[in-house]
PDB file of C-alpha atoms in Angstrom:
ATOM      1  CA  UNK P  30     -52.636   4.027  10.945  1.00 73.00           C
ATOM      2  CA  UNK P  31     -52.249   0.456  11.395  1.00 94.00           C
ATOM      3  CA  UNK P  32     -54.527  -1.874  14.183  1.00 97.00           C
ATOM      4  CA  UNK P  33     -55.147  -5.094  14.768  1.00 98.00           C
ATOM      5  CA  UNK P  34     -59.212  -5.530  15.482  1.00 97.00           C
ATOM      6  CA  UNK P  35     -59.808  -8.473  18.501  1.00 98.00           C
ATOM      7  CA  UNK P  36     -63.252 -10.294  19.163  1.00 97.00           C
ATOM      8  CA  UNK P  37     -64.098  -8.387  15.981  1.00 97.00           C
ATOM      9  CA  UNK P  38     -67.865  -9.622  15.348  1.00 95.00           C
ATOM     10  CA  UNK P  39     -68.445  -8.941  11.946  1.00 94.00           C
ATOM     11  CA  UNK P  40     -66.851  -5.598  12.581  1.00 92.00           C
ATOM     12  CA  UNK P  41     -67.890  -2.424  14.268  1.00 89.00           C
ATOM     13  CA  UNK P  42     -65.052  -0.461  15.797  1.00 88.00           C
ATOM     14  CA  UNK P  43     -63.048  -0.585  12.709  1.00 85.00           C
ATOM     15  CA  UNK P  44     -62.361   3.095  11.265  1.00 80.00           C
ATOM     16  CA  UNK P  45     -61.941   3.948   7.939  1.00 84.00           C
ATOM     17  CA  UNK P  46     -58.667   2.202   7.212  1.00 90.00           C
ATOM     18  CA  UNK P  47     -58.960  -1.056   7.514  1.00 95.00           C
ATOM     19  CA  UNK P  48     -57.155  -3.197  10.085  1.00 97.00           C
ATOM     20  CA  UNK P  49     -54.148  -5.321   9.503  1.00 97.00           C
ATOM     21  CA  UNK P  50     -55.392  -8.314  11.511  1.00 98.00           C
ATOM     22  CA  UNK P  51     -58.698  -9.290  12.599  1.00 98.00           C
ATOM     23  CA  UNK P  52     -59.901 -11.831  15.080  1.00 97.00           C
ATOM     24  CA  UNK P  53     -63.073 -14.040  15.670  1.00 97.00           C
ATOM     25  CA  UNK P  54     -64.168 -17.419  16.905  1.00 97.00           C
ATOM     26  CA  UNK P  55     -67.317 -17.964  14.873  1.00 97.00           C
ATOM     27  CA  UNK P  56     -67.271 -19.167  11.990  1.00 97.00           C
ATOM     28  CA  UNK P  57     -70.006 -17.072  10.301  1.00 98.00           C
ATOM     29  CA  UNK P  58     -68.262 -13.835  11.645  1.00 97.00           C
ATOM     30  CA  UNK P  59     -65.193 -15.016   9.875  1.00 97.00           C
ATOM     31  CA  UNK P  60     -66.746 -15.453   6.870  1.00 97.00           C
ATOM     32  CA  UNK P  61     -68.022 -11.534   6.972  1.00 97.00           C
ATOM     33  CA  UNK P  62     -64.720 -10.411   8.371  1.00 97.00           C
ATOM     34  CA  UNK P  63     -62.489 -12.306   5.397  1.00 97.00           C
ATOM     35  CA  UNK P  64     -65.047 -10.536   2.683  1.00 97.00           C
ATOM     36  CA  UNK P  65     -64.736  -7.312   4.278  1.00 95.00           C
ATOM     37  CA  UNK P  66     -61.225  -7.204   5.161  1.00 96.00           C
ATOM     38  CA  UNK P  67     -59.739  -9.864   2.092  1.00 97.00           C
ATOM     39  CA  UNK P  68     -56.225  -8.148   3.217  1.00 96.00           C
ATOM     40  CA  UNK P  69     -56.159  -8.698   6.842  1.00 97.00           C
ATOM     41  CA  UNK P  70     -54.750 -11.453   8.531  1.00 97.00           C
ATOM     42  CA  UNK P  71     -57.335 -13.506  10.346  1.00 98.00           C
ATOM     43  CA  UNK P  72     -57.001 -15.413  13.276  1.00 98.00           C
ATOM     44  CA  UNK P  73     -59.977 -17.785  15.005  1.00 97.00           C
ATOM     45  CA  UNK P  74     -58.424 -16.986  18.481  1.00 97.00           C
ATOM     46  CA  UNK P  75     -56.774 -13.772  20.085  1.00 98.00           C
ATOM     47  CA  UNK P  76     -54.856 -16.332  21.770  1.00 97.00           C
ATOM     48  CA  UNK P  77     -52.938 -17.205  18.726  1.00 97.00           C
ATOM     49  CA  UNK P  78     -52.166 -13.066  18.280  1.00 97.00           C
ATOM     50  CA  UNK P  79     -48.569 -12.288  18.634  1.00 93.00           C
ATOM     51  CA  UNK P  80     -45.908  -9.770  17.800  1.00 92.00           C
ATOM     52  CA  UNK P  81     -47.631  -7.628  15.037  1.00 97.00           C
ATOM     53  CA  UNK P  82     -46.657  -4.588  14.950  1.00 97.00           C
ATOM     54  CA  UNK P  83     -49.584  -1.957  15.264  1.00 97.00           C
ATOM     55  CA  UNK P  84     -49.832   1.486  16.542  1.00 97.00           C
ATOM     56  CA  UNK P  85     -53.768   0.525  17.758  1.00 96.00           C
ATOM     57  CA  UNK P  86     -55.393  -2.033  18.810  1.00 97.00           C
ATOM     58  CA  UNK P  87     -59.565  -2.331  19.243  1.00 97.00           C
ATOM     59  CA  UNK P  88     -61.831  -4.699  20.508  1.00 97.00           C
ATOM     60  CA  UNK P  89     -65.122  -5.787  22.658  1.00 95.00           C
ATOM     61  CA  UNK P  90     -63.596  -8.714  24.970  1.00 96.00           C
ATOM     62  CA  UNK P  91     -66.630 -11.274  25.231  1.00 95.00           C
ATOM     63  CA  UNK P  92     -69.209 -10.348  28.173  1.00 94.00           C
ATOM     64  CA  UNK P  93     -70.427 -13.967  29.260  1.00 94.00           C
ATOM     65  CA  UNK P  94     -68.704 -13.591  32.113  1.00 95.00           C
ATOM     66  CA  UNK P  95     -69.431 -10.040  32.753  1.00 95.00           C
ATOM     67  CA  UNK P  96     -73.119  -9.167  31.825  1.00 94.00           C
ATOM     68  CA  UNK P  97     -76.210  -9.172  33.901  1.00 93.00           C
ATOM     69  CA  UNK P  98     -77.863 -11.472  31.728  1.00 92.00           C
ATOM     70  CA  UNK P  99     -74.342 -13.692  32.020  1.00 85.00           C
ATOM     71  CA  UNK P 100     -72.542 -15.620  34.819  1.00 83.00           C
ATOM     72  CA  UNK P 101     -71.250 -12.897  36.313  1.00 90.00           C
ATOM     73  CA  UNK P 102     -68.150 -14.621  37.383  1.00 94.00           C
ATOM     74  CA  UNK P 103     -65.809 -11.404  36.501  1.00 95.00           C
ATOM     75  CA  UNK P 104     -62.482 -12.120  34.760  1.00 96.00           C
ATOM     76  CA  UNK P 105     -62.321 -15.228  36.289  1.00 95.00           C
ATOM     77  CA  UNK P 106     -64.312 -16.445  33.447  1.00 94.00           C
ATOM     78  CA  UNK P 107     -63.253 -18.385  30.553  1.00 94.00           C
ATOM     79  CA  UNK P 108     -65.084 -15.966  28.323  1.00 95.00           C
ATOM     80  CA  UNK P 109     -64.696 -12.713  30.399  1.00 96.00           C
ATOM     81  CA  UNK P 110     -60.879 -13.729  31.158  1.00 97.00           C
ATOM     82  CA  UNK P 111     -59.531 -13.188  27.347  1.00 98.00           C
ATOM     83  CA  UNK P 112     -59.191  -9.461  28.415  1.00 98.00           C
ATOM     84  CA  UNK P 113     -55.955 -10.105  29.418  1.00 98.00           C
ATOM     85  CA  UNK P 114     -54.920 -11.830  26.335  1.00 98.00           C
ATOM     86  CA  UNK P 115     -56.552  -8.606  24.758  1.00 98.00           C
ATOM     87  CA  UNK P 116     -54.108  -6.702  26.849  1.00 98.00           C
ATOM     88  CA  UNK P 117     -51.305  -8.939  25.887  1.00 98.00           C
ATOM     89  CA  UNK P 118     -51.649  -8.538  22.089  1.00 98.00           C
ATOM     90  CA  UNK P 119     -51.899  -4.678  22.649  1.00 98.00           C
ATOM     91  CA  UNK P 120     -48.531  -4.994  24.446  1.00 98.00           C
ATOM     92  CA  UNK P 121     -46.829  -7.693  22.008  1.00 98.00           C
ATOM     93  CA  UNK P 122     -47.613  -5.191  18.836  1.00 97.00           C
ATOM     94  CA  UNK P 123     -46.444  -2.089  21.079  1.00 97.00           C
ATOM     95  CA  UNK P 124     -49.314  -0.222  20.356  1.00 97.00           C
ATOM     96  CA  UNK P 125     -50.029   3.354  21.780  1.00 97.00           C
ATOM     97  CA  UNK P 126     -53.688   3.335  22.203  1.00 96.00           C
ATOM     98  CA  UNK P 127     -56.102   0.392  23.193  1.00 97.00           C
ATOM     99  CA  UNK P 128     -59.754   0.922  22.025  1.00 96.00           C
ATOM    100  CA  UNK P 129     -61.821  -1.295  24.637  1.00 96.00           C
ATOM    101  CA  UNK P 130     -65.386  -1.945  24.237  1.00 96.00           C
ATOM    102  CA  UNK P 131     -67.625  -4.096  27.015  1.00 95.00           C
ATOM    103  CA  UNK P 132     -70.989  -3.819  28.684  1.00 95.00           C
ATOM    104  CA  UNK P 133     -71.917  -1.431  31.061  1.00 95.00           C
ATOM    105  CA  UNK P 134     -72.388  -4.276  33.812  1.00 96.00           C
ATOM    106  CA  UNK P 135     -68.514  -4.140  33.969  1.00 96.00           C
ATOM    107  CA  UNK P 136     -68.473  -1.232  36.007  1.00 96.00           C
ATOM    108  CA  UNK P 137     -71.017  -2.732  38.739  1.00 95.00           C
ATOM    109  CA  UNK P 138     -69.771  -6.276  39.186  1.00 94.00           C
ATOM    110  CA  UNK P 139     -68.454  -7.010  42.147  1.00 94.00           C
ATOM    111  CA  UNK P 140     -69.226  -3.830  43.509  1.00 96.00           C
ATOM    112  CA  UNK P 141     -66.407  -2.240  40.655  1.00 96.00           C
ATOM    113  CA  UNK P 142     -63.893  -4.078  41.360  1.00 97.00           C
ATOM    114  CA  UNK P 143     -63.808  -6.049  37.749  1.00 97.00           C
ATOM    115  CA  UNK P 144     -63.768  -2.505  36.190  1.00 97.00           C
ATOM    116  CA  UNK P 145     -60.613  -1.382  38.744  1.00 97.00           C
ATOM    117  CA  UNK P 146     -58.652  -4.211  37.857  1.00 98.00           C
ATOM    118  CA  UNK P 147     -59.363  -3.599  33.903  1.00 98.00           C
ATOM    119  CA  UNK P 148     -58.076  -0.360  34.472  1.00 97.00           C
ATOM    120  CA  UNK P 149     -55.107  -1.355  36.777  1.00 98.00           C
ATOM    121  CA  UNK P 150     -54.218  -4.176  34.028  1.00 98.00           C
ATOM    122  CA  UNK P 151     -54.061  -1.591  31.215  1.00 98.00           C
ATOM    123  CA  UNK P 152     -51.998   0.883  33.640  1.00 97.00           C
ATOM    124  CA  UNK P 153     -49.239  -1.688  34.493  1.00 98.00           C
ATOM    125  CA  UNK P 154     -49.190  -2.843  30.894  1.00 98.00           C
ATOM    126  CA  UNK P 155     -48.165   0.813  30.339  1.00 97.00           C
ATOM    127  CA  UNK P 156     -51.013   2.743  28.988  1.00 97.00           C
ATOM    128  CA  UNK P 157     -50.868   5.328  31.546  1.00 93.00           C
ATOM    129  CA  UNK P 158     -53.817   7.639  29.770  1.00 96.00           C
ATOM    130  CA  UNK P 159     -56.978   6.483  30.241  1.00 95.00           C
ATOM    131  CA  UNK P 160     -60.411   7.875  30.150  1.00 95.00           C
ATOM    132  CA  UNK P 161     -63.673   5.805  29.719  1.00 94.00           C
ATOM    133  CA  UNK P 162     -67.546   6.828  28.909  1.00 94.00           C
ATOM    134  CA  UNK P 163     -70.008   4.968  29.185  1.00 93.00           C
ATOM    135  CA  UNK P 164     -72.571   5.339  25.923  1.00 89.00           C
ATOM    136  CA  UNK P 165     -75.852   4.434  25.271  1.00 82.00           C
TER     137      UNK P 165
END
């Protein structure tokens, strides 16, 4: 199986193959990701992701913009907002599944709507089977 990890961290929601590309803006967290993955091609920004093939693609867009403890401004946010470029690599590599990770706060924010539009957004980009959970 092939996938590209985004807003990888120092990894988390890898499996047990690991992923052809991998993507973080810190610095330390590329360190960790470049000795854990030496094969993978890394890129600083998700924004700079495009047109490798994959059959997955995983990732935790960042929360800022999202969490209680954030600015709550939705996908509006600068931070928040990169789900759509999330979206956009998943489309560019034409993978089949998208493994999305965010915080729970997503599905309350503006009274759900954030959380129908993710869903909507991942719909018309043509993954038409979608379940979510959320897990403590």
């Amino acid at each position: 199986m092939s996938y590209i990890s985004c807003f990888s961290g120092i990894g988390g929601l890898e499996g047990t193959e690991p992923p052809i590309a991998v993507c973080d803006a810190d610095p330390l967290c590329q360190e960790v990701l470049q000795s854990r993955f030496p094969q993978a091609q890394l890129f600083l920004d998700v924004r700079a992701i495009d047109r490798i093939k994959a059959k997955t693609v995983v990732g935790g867009w960042p929360c800022q913009d999202l969490s209680i403890a954030g600015k709550q401004r939705g996908l509006s946010g600068a931070n928040s907002g990169l789900f759509y470029d999330f979206v956009r690599v998943a489309v560019s590599s034409d993978a089949q599944t998208v493994i999305a990770e965010n915080v729970v706060n997503l599905l309350k924010i503006e009274k759900g709507l954030v959380f129908v539009e993710v869903i909507r957004e991942l719909n018309e980009a043509g993954f038409n089977y979608i379940s979510w959970r959320t897990l403590n």
